[in-house]
C-alpha positions as a Python dict, from the first residue, in 0.01 Angstrom:
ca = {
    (1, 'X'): (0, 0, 0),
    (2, 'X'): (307, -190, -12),
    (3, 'X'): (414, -308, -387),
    (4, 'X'): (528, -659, -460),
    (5, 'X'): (903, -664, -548),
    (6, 'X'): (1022, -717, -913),
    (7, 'X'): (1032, -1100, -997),
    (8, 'X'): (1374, -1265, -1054),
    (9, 'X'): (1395, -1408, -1372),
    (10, 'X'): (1594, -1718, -1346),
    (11, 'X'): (1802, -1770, -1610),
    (12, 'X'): (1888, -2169, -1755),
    (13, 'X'): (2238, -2275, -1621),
    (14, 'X'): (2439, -2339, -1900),
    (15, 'X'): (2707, -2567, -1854),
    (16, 'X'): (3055, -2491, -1923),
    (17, 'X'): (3145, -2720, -2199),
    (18, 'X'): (2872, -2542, -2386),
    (19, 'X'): (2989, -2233, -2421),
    (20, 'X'): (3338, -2381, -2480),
    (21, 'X'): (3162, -2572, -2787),
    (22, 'X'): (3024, -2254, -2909),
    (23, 'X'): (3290, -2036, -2862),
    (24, 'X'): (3481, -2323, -3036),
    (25, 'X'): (3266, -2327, -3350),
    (26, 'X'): (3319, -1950, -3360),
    (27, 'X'): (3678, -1998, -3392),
    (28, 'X'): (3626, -2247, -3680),
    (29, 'X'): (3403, -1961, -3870),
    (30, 'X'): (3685, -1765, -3869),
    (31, 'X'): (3929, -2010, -3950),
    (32, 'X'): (3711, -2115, -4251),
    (33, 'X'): (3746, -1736, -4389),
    (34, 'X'): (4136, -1761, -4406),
    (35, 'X'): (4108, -2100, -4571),
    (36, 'X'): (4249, -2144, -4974),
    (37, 'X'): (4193, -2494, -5013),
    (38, 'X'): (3804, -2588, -5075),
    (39, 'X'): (3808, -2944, -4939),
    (40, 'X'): (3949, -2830, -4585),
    (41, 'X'): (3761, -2515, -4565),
    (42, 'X'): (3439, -2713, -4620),
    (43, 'X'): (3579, -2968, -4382),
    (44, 'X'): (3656, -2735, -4110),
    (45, 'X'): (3267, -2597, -4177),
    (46, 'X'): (3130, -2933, -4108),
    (47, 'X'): (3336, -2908, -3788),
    (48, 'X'): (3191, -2583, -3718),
    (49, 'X'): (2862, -2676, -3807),
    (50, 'X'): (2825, -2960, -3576),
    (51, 'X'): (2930, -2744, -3312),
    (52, 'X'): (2716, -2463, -3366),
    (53, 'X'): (2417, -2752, -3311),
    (54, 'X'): (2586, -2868, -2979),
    (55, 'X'): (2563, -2515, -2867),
    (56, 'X'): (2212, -2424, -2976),
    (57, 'X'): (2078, -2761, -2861),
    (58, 'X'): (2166, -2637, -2490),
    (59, 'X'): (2263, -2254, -2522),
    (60, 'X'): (1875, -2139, -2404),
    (61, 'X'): (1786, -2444, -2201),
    (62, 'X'): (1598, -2551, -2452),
    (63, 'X'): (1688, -2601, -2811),
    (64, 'X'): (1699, -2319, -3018),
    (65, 'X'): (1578, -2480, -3360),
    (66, 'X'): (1593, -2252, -3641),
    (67, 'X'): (2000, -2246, -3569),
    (68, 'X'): (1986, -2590, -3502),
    (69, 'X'): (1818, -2692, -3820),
    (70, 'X'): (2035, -2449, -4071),
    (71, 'X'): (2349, -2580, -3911),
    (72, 'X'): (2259, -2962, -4007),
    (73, 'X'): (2134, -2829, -4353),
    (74, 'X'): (2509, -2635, -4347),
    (75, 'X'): (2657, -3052, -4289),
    (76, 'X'): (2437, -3168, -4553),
    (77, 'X'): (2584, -2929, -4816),
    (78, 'X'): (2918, -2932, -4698),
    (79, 'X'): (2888, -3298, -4694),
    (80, 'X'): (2814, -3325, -5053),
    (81, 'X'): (3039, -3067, -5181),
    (82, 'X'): (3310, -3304, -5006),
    (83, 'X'): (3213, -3528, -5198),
    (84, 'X'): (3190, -3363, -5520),
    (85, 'X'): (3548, -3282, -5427),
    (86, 'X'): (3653, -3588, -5354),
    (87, 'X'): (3556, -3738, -5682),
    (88, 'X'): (3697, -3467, -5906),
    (89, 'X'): (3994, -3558, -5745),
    (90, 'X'): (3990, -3881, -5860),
    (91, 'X'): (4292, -4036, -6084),
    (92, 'X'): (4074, -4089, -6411),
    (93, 'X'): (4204, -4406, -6572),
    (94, 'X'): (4163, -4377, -6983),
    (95, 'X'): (4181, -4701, -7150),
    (96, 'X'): (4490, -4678, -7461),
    (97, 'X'): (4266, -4558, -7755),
    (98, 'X'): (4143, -4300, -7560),
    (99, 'X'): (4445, -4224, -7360),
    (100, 'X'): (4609, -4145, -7717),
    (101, 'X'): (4318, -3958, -7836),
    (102, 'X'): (4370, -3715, -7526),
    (103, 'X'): (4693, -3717, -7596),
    (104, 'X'): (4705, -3635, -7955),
    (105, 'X'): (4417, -3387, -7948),
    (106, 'X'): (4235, -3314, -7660),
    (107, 'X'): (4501, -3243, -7399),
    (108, 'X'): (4609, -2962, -7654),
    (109, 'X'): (4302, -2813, -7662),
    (110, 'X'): (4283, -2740, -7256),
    (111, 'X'): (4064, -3017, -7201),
    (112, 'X'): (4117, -3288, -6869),
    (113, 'X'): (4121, -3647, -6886),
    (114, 'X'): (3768, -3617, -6652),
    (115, 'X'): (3638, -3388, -6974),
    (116, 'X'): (3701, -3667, -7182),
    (117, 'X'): (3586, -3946, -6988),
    (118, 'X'): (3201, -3731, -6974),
}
């Protein structure tokens, strides 16, 4: 008897922009490792995040949706620390009595105007 030859799996075709999207996102990981400054490291995460998602949505064929799902729950919290950031940032405005207050006691004492406000 003759055997049957081997079956050819056949492998999705990617598209090129894919990979370049993935391979893209890598580069942001890494980027986001040498980063000081919290708002732009968790701004260049979102930016790797998103295209992490490009990439798993078509990396397989299919969507891969474990990667998929962590990288949009990665957004999410990176979204929200942004903003957390954001508002910290914030100029906080005291109004004269307690803008002398601070100044007279509370600034000595370590605290920020934010502290003060809460």
């Amino acid at each position: 008897g003759r055997s049957n030859p081997p079956s050819a799996t056949v492998l999705p075709v990617r598209s090129w922009w894919a990979d370049a999207v993935g391979l893209f996102g890598f580069c942001l990981i890494g980027v986001q490792w040498m980063m000081d400054d919290m708002l732009t490291l968790r701004t260049v995460g979102i930016g790797s995040s998103v295209c992490m998602v490009l990439f798993n949505m078509t990396a397989a064929g299919k969507p891969l949706w474990i990667p998929v799902l962590a990288n949009c729950s990665f957004v999410l919290i990176n979204a929200v620390q942004i903003t957390r950031i954001l508002r910290e940032r914030q100029e906080v405005v005291l109004a004269e009595h307690e803008h002398l207050l601070y100044e007279g006691v509370f600034r000595q004492q370590g605290l920020t105007k934010r502290q003060v406000r809460a």
